[in-house]
Structures are given as structure tokens and as C-alpha cells.
Amino acid sequence: MRGRGRWTVVLAAAGVVAVVAAVVVGTELTRETPQDAGRGTEAGTWSTFAADVVGVRRTDERSLSLVVELPAGGATCGRDARVEHLQDDLPDRPDTVYANVVYSAVPPEFGECPERRTTEVPMRVSAPLGDRMLLFNSSGPGWAPDGDHYRLCDDLLGCSPPEDHCDPVWIDQAVYHLDVPVKRLRSVREMRGCDGTWLVLDVNPAVGNCPPGGGDCDPGGTVSRWFLRFSGEGWETVLRTAEAGCAGLGRRFADFPTALCEDLPAP
């Protein structure tokens, strides 16, 4: 999955130019990456940055301990990790607790932080947590309760993946890793067969060259046929081919149901 920025400024400090703050907008928190974070800042000025939450556990019905990763290795690196802008009573989102988790540091051009360290940050809400979701710095996905701990939900599958492995959301996750335009996950593929354990897709990454509506655009490119098997956490590729039918599967996958592809023309 795509990595998150390590030096996202969330609150403006004196003298900082071109900083985007993580603030409450409507019913959500927003977080954007500044293009010139820290430019024009005087050396030694401490600013506030969005922290990466890497673990969450519940300590009582209204309290949490957040494991936060911070830059380290120098005197001007991450310190004073804390929770700010906590919202746990939004009328239109009673199922979610929003919070900014931040730390202080000198912008990277003035401080060298070659290491990473973790620290725990307490967080307390006004009403029992129950089964509510957590969203930090509005940089999804959210966190879902799992016993005394919370698990990070998937970017594409969310917190409650469909039971049907042939659901388009599961296939989105598979195509996401096939080096195709991320915003065109559904237009670059054609499902040719699926039984929940095996999946056959025809994929043309070049479709991303056409506008979303398609129209008379001829994307060109080469279509490949992908054979995937469900592993428990998602679809895994076992074969890629440009041949008709089930060519290439051979004896390696004796359990493959040939009815999914035996009548298919070449992609």
C-alpha cells in the first residue's frame, strides 16, 4: 500500500510558510501534505507534525493507549507526542471517534533524525468506546475494535470485508497490486470467471490512457490473462498468460476448475 508521509505539518508555528493544518472541517478531520513544509523557517524552530499510529489497545471502557512512531536519533527529533482535536460526539457519525495525534520536532532540513522510535500516548473519550471505530489524522483507513486491541482496516476492503470473495472490492485489492492506474482499478479489468477460490481476470493496464467514459478511445496495449487463488487474506497470482483457455495451468494446479476458462478465447 502507499506509504504515508513522515513529515506532515499539522499545526502552523511562528514563521512557517506554506503549512497546511490538520483541522476539523465539517464532520471530519483533514490532513494534507505541505509542498514546502518548513521553507523559510528559522533554524531551531519547533513545529507540530502528524504522528503515525502503529498500535492501539483499550485500557478501560473510555481510555486507550496509542503506540506512536516518531523520528529519532537527534536532539531536534520527535518529542511531546499527544492527542489534539478529539471529537467523539458528532451527531452524524456516532460510530467513529476522530482525533489528531501529533508530535513536535524541528523541520527535517534543520534536524537530522535517522532513526525511528515508539512511544505510548494516552487518549480518553467522553463516552464508552463500545464498538466505535477510530480515525486518526483523517488519514484512513480506520481502526476497528478487536478484543482489548484495535486492528487497522484495509485501504480497499475496509473494516468488514465482504464474505463473497468474488465481490468487486476483493478484486479491487488484487488488481491494486498489478501495476495499473490506481484510479482505474475496475476499468482495466474484465472478470472471466470466479468461484470464490479461483479467479480469472483479463487485464489491460493501457485502459488508463483513456478518459473514464471511454467513448471512442482505443487504449491499445496488451491484454493479459491472470489466474489467481484466494489465500485467506486476498487473491494471489499463480499464473499470467496470453493464451486461450486454460493453457499454462498444466498439472501444477490440479484442483483448478477448468470450467472457468476452458472455453475462453485468447485475451
mmCIF file of C-alpha atoms in Angstrom:
data_model
loop_
_atom_site.group_PDB
_atom_site.id
_atom_site.type_symbol
_atom_site.label_atom_id
_atom_site.label_comp_id
_atom_site.label_asym_id
_atom_site.label_seq_id
_atom_site.Cartn_x
_atom_site.Cartn_y
_atom_site.Cartn_z
ATOM 1 C CA MET A 1 0.000 0.000 0.000
ATOM 2 C CA ARG A 2 1.051 3.516 -0.438
ATOM 3 C CA GLY A 3 3.253 4.887 2.346
ATOM 4 C CA ARG A 4 2.321 7.870 4.454
ATOM 5 C CA GLY A 5 4.446 10.984 4.698
ATOM 6 C CA ARG A 6 6.863 11.139 7.595
ATOM 7 C CA TRP A 7 6.951 14.928 7.959
ATOM 8 C CA THR A 8 3.381 16.174 7.570
ATOM 9 C CA VAL A 9 2.972 19.516 9.309
ATOM 10 C CA VAL A 10 -0.406 19.773 11.006
ATOM 11 C CA LEU A 11 -0.304 22.985 13.009
ATOM 12 C CA ALA A 12 1.330 26.232 11.926
ATOM 13 C CA ALA A 13 4.214 27.559 14.004
ATOM 14 C CA ALA A 14 5.524 31.125 14.007
ATOM 15 C CA GLY A 15 7.492 31.849 10.841
ATOM 16 C CA VAL A 16 6.405 28.715 8.995
ATOM 17 C CA VAL A 17 5.378 29.345 5.386
ATOM 18 C CA ALA A 18 3.101 27.159 3.221
ATOM 19 C CA VAL A 19 1.880 24.921 6.033
ATOM 20 C CA VAL A 20 -1.423 23.018 5.811
ATOM 21 C CA ALA A 21 -3.006 22.417 9.201
ATOM 22 C CA ALA A 22 -4.938 19.289 10.136
ATOM 23 C CA VAL A 23 -8.178 20.770 11.386
ATOM 24 C CA VAL A 24 -11.792 19.849 11.808
ATOM 25 C CA VAL A 25 -13.749 20.602 8.647
ATOM 26 C CA GLY A 26 -17.454 19.854 8.831
ATOM 27 C CA THR A 27 -17.630 16.411 10.387
ATOM 28 C CA GLU A 28 -14.141 15.184 9.537
ATOM 29 C CA LEU A 29 -10.523 15.888 10.244
ATOM 30 C CA THR A 30 -8.388 16.642 7.217
ATOM 31 C CA ARG A 31 -4.716 16.009 6.698
ATOM 32 C CA GLU A 32 -2.703 17.156 3.712
ATOM 33 C CA THR A 33 0.991 17.083 2.933
ATOM 34 C CA PRO A 34 2.606 20.518 2.630
ATOM 35 C CA GLN A 35 4.600 21.047 -0.567
ATOM 36 C CA ASP A 36 7.154 23.313 1.084
ATOM 37 C CA ALA A 37 6.918 22.378 4.741
ATOM 38 C CA GLY A 38 9.327 24.401 6.786
ATOM 39 C CA ARG A 39 10.580 26.617 3.970
ATOM 40 C CA GLY A 40 11.520 29.966 5.456
ATOM 41 C CA THR A 41 11.524 28.589 8.993
ATOM 42 C CA GLU A 42 14.313 29.811 11.174
ATOM 43 C CA ALA A 43 16.741 27.131 12.320
ATOM 44 C CA GLY A 44 15.730 25.691 15.664
ATOM 45 C CA THR A 45 12.009 26.494 15.397
ATOM 46 C CA TRP A 46 9.842 23.631 16.629
ATOM 47 C CA SER A 47 6.747 22.755 14.590
ATOM 48 C CA THR A 48 3.903 20.283 15.028
ATOM 49 C CA PHE A 49 3.585 17.220 12.807
ATOM 50 C CA ALA A 50 1.058 14.407 12.340
ATOM 51 C CA ALA A 51 2.226 11.212 14.043
ATOM 52 C CA ASP A 52 1.953 7.675 12.688
ATOM 53 C CA VAL A 53 -0.169 5.466 14.950
ATOM 54 C CA VAL A 54 1.084 1.870 14.721
ATOM 55 C CA GLY A 55 -0.879 0.205 17.512
ATOM 56 C CA VAL A 56 -3.934 0.733 19.730
ATOM 57 C CA ARG A 57 -5.137 -1.015 22.884
ATOM 58 C CA ARG A 58 -8.058 -0.319 25.184
ATOM 59 C CA THR A 59 -7.163 0.277 28.833
ATOM 60 C CA ASP A 60 -10.719 0.763 30.123
ATOM 61 C CA GLU A 61 -14.159 1.475 28.668
ATOM 62 C CA ARG A 62 -13.247 5.116 27.940
ATOM 63 C CA SER A 63 -9.458 5.051 27.632
ATOM 64 C CA LEU A 64 -6.901 3.961 25.061
ATOM 65 C CA SER A 65 -3.154 3.683 24.782
ATOM 66 C CA LEU A 66 -1.838 4.605 21.340
ATOM 67 C CA VAL A 67 1.537 3.319 20.154
ATOM 68 C CA VAL A 68 3.048 6.120 18.075
ATOM 69 C CA GLU A 69 6.158 6.015 15.882
ATOM 70 C CA LEU A 70 8.377 9.103 15.929
ATOM 71 C CA PRO A 71 11.570 10.212 14.150
ATOM 72 C CA ALA A 72 14.584 9.829 16.439
ATOM 73 C CA GLY A 73 18.357 9.940 16.572
ATOM 74 C CA GLY A 74 18.913 13.645 17.157
ATOM 75 C CA ALA A 75 18.188 16.407 19.634
ATOM 76 C CA THR A 76 15.618 18.072 17.359
ATOM 77 C CA CYS A 77 13.626 14.950 16.505
ATOM 78 C CA GLY A 78 10.169 13.879 17.616
ATOM 79 C CA ARG A 79 9.027 14.676 21.165
ATOM 80 C CA ASP A 80 5.901 15.565 23.121
ATOM 81 C CA ALA A 81 3.562 13.126 21.341
ATOM 82 C CA ARG A 82 -0.040 13.942 22.238
ATOM 83 C CA VAL A 83 -3.706 13.850 21.184
ATOM 84 C CA GLU A 84 -5.341 17.039 19.925
ATOM 85 C CA HIS A 85 -8.712 17.945 18.390
ATOM 86 C CA LEU A 86 -10.517 14.914 19.779
ATOM 87 C CA GLN A 87 -14.132 14.543 18.568
ATOM 88 C CA ASP A 88 -16.208 11.634 19.825
ATOM 89 C CA ASP A 89 -19.719 13.041 19.813
ATOM 90 C CA LEU A 90 -20.506 14.006 16.209
ATOM 91 C CA PRO A 91 -24.297 13.569 15.758
ATOM 92 C CA ASP A 92 -23.996 12.323 12.162
ATOM 93 C CA ARG A 93 -21.061 9.980 12.870
ATOM 94 C CA PRO A 94 -21.844 8.309 16.203
ATOM 95 C CA ASP A 95 -19.899 5.220 15.104
ATOM 96 C CA THR A 96 -16.497 6.945 14.842
ATOM 97 C CA VAL A 97 -14.055 8.706 17.159
ATOM 98 C CA TYR A 98 -11.847 11.282 15.417
ATOM 99 C CA ALA A 99 -8.550 12.529 16.801
ATOM 100 C CA ASN A 100 -5.367 14.243 15.688
ATOM 101 C CA VAL A 101 -2.255 12.562 17.080
ATOM 102 C CA VAL A 102 0.729 14.875 16.805
ATOM 103 C CA TYR A 103 4.301 15.491 17.972
ATOM 104 C CA SER A 104 6.795 18.339 17.972
ATOM 105 C CA ALA A 105 10.049 18.464 16.009
ATOM 106 C CA VAL A 106 12.287 20.817 14.092
ATOM 107 C CA PRO A 107 11.591 20.536 10.317
ATOM 108 C CA PRO A 108 13.958 17.987 8.739
ATOM 109 C CA GLU A 109 16.169 20.470 6.930
ATOM 110 C CA PHE A 110 17.324 21.715 10.355
ATOM 111 C CA GLY A 111 17.390 18.446 12.256
ATOM 112 C CA GLU A 112 18.719 15.018 11.406
ATOM 113 C CA CYS A 113 16.572 12.097 12.521
ATOM 114 C CA PRO A 114 17.951 8.873 11.018
ATOM 115 C CA GLU A 115 16.125 6.535 13.420
ATOM 116 C CA ARG A 116 12.584 5.707 14.497
ATOM 117 C CA ARG A 117 11.274 5.079 17.999
ATOM 118 C CA THR A 118 7.900 4.287 19.513
ATOM 119 C CA THR A 119 6.154 5.793 22.491
ATOM 120 C CA GLU A 120 2.729 5.383 24.068
ATOM 121 C CA VAL A 121 0.194 8.197 24.153
ATOM 122 C CA PRO A 122 -2.922 8.089 26.385
ATOM 123 C CA MET A 123 -6.307 9.017 24.964
ATOM 124 C CA ARG A 124 -9.611 9.318 26.824
ATOM 125 C CA VAL A 125 -13.080 9.821 25.347
ATOM 126 C CA SER A 126 -16.224 11.215 26.946
ATOM 127 C CA ALA A 127 -18.472 8.176 26.437
ATOM 128 C CA PRO A 128 -17.828 4.415 26.498
ATOM 129 C CA LEU A 129 -15.921 3.261 23.418
ATOM 130 C CA GLY A 130 -18.204 0.316 22.688
ATOM 131 C CA ASP A 131 -17.705 -0.882 19.130
ATOM 132 C CA ARG A 132 -16.917 2.540 17.693
ATOM 133 C CA MET A 133 -14.238 2.979 15.044
ATOM 134 C CA LEU A 134 -11.162 5.187 15.464
ATOM 135 C CA LEU A 135 -9.795 7.536 12.806
ATOM 136 C CA PHE A 136 -6.517 9.363 13.374
ATOM 137 C CA ASN A 137 -5.435 12.494 11.488
ATOM 138 C CA SER A 138 -8.128 11.701 8.900
ATOM 139 C CA SER A 139 -5.610 9.526 7.087
ATOM 140 C CA GLY A 140 -7.663 6.383 6.653
ATOM 141 C CA PRO A 141 -8.176 3.552 6.925
ATOM 142 C CA GLY A 142 -9.706 3.474 10.368
ATOM 143 C CA TRP A 143 -9.115 1.153 13.295
ATOM 144 C CA ALA A 144 -11.729 -1.413 14.360
ATOM 145 C CA PRO A 145 -12.100 -2.925 17.863
ATOM 146 C CA ASP A 146 -10.736 -6.444 18.210
ATOM 147 C CA GLY A 147 -10.970 -7.539 21.843
ATOM 148 C CA ASP A 148 -8.786 -5.301 24.006
ATOM 149 C CA HIS A 149 -6.876 -4.146 20.926
ATOM 150 C CA TYR A 150 -7.774 -2.474 17.644
ATOM 151 C CA ARG A 151 -6.842 -3.649 14.157
ATOM 152 C CA LEU A 152 -6.007 -1.382 11.269
ATOM 153 C CA CYS A 153 -8.581 -1.751 8.500
ATOM 154 C CA ASP A 154 -7.622 -2.256 4.865
ATOM 155 C CA ASP A 155 -7.467 0.708 2.469
ATOM 156 C CA LEU A 156 -9.711 -1.036 -0.066
ATOM 157 C CA LEU A 157 -11.545 -3.734 1.896
ATOM 158 C CA GLY A 158 -12.449 -1.504 4.819
ATOM 159 C CA CYS A 159 -13.085 -2.999 8.254
ATOM 160 C CA SER A 160 -15.686 -5.611 7.261
ATOM 161 C CA PRO A 161 -14.605 -7.318 4.011
ATOM 162 C CA PRO A 162 -17.408 -9.000 2.008
ATOM 163 C CA GLU A 163 -17.840 -12.721 2.632
ATOM 164 C CA ASP A 164 -18.094 -13.279 -1.118
ATOM 165 C CA HIS A 165 -14.504 -13.427 -2.405
ATOM 166 C CA CYS A 166 -15.780 -12.643 -5.910
ATOM 167 C CA ASP A 167 -17.096 -9.270 -4.715
ATOM 168 C CA PRO A 168 -15.602 -6.376 -6.726
ATOM 169 C CA VAL A 169 -13.963 -4.999 -3.579
ATOM 170 C CA TRP A 170 -11.827 -8.144 -3.181
ATOM 171 C CA ILE A 171 -10.914 -7.934 -6.860
ATOM 172 C CA ASP A 172 -10.020 -4.259 -6.418
ATOM 173 C CA GLN A 173 -7.468 -5.349 -3.831
ATOM 174 C CA ALA A 174 -5.977 -7.898 -6.249
ATOM 175 C CA VAL A 175 -5.765 -5.501 -9.209
ATOM 176 C CA TYR A 176 -4.277 -2.786 -6.989
ATOM 177 C CA HIS A 177 -1.046 -4.803 -6.897
ATOM 178 C CA LEU A 178 -0.854 -5.438 -10.660
ATOM 179 C CA ASP A 179 0.859 -2.132 -11.551
ATOM 180 C CA VAL A 180 -2.203 -0.478 -13.075
ATOM 181 C CA PRO A 181 -3.592 3.072 -12.678
ATOM 182 C CA VAL A 182 -4.947 3.134 -9.124
ATOM 183 C CA LYS A 183 -7.991 5.230 -10.031
ATOM 184 C CA ARG A 184 -8.948 2.823 -12.827
ATOM 185 C CA LEU A 185 -8.989 -0.447 -10.906
ATOM 186 C CA ARG A 186 -12.303 -1.548 -12.418
ATOM 187 C CA SER A 187 -11.963 -0.248 -15.955
ATOM 188 C CA VAL A 188 -8.666 -2.042 -16.658
ATOM 189 C CA ARG A 189 -10.037 -5.494 -15.863
ATOM 190 C CA GLU A 190 -12.674 -7.950 -17.001
ATOM 191 C CA MET A 191 -13.622 -10.836 -14.755
ATOM 192 C CA ARG A 192 -13.831 -14.002 -16.854
ATOM 193 C CA GLY A 193 -14.587 -16.470 -14.081
ATOM 194 C CA CYS A 194 -14.693 -16.763 -10.276
ATOM 195 C CA ASP A 195 -15.818 -19.464 -7.854
ATOM 196 C CA GLY A 196 -14.596 -17.911 -4.594
ATOM 197 C CA THR A 197 -11.355 -19.915 -4.571
ATOM 198 C CA TRP A 198 -10.147 -19.263 -8.115
ATOM 199 C CA LEU A 199 -10.348 -16.082 -10.166
ATOM 200 C CA VAL A 200 -9.677 -15.446 -13.852
ATOM 201 C CA LEU A 201 -9.123 -11.847 -14.993
ATOM 202 C CA ASP A 202 -8.261 -10.222 -18.298
ATOM 203 C CA VAL A 203 -6.268 -7.055 -17.568
ATOM 204 C CA ASN A 204 -5.193 -4.237 -19.876
ATOM 205 C CA PRO A 205 -3.250 -1.537 -17.952
ATOM 206 C CA ALA A 206 -3.347 0.728 -21.035
ATOM 207 C CA VAL A 207 -7.064 1.386 -20.472
ATOM 208 C CA GLY A 208 -5.864 4.039 -18.054
ATOM 209 C CA ASN A 209 -4.808 6.092 -21.090
ATOM 210 C CA CYS A 210 -8.464 6.679 -21.999
ATOM 211 C CA PRO A 211 -10.810 9.075 -20.183
ATOM 212 C CA PRO A 212 -13.135 7.496 -17.582
ATOM 213 C CA GLY A 213 -16.072 7.420 -20.016
ATOM 214 C CA GLY A 214 -14.063 5.615 -22.669
ATOM 215 C CA GLY A 215 -16.002 6.758 -25.722
ATOM 216 C CA ASP A 216 -14.188 6.151 -28.999
ATOM 217 C CA CYS A 217 -10.796 5.926 -27.332
ATOM 218 C CA ASP A 218 -8.671 2.926 -28.315
ATOM 219 C CA PRO A 219 -6.279 2.357 -25.417
ATOM 220 C CA GLY A 220 -4.037 -0.045 -27.284
ATOM 221 C CA GLY A 221 -1.800 -2.051 -25.014
ATOM 222 C CA THR A 222 -1.534 -5.763 -24.432
ATOM 223 C CA VAL A 223 -4.220 -7.716 -22.596
ATOM 224 C CA SER A 224 -3.013 -10.453 -20.258
ATOM 225 C CA ARG A 225 -4.958 -13.191 -18.526
ATOM 226 C CA TRP A 226 -4.326 -13.573 -14.807
ATOM 227 C CA PHE A 227 -5.151 -16.673 -12.747
ATOM 228 C CA LEU A 228 -5.418 -16.057 -9.012
ATOM 229 C CA ARG A 229 -6.139 -18.193 -5.957
ATOM 230 C CA PHE A 230 -7.675 -16.926 -2.713
ATOM 231 C CA SER A 231 -5.240 -17.239 0.191
ATOM 232 C CA GLY A 232 -7.282 -16.109 3.199
ATOM 233 C CA GLU A 233 -6.044 -12.520 3.129
ATOM 234 C CA GLY A 234 -6.724 -11.902 -0.538
ATOM 235 C CA TRP A 235 -6.157 -13.059 -4.102
ATOM 236 C CA GLU A 236 -2.663 -14.239 -5.043
ATOM 237 C CA THR A 237 -1.438 -14.564 -8.619
ATOM 238 C CA VAL A 238 -0.393 -18.064 -9.710
ATOM 239 C CA LEU A 239 -0.119 -17.573 -13.477
ATOM 240 C CA ARG A 240 -0.147 -14.905 -16.177
ATOM 241 C CA THR A 241 -0.684 -15.851 -19.799
ATOM 242 C CA ALA A 242 -1.769 -14.560 -23.204
ATOM 243 C CA GLU A 243 -3.077 -17.919 -24.438
ATOM 244 C CA ALA A 244 -6.610 -19.236 -24.901
ATOM 245 C CA GLY A 245 -8.432 -21.492 -22.493
ATOM 246 C CA CYS A 246 -6.561 -22.856 -19.502
ATOM 247 C CA ALA A 247 -3.189 -23.144 -21.217
ATOM 248 C CA GLY A 248 -0.297 -22.996 -18.808
ATOM 249 C CA LEU A 249 -2.050 -24.317 -15.736
ATOM 250 C CA GLY A 250 -0.996 -27.862 -16.543
ATOM 251 C CA ARG A 251 -0.574 -30.282 -13.672
ATOM 252 C CA ARG A 252 0.650 -27.675 -11.209
ATOM 253 C CA PHE A 253 -2.889 -26.786 -10.184
ATOM 254 C CA ALA A 254 -4.867 -29.994 -10.398
ATOM 255 C CA ASP A 255 -7.648 -28.542 -8.245
ATOM 256 C CA PHE A 256 -8.306 -25.693 -10.662
ATOM 257 C CA PRO A 257 -11.878 -25.880 -12.084
ATOM 258 C CA THR A 258 -11.225 -25.799 -15.829
ATOM 259 C CA ALA A 259 -14.840 -24.783 -16.481
ATOM 260 C CA LEU A 260 -13.769 -21.233 -15.554
ATOM 261 C CA CYS A 261 -11.525 -20.912 -18.608
ATOM 262 C CA GLU A 262 -11.648 -23.876 -20.984
ATOM 263 C CA ASP A 263 -13.918 -22.056 -23.481
ATOM 264 C CA LEU A 264 -12.245 -18.666 -23.277
ATOM 265 C CA PRO A 265 -10.557 -17.240 -26.373
ATOM 266 C CA ALA A 266 -7.107 -15.696 -26.063
ATOM 267 C CA PRO A 267 -7.262 -12.343 -24.262
#
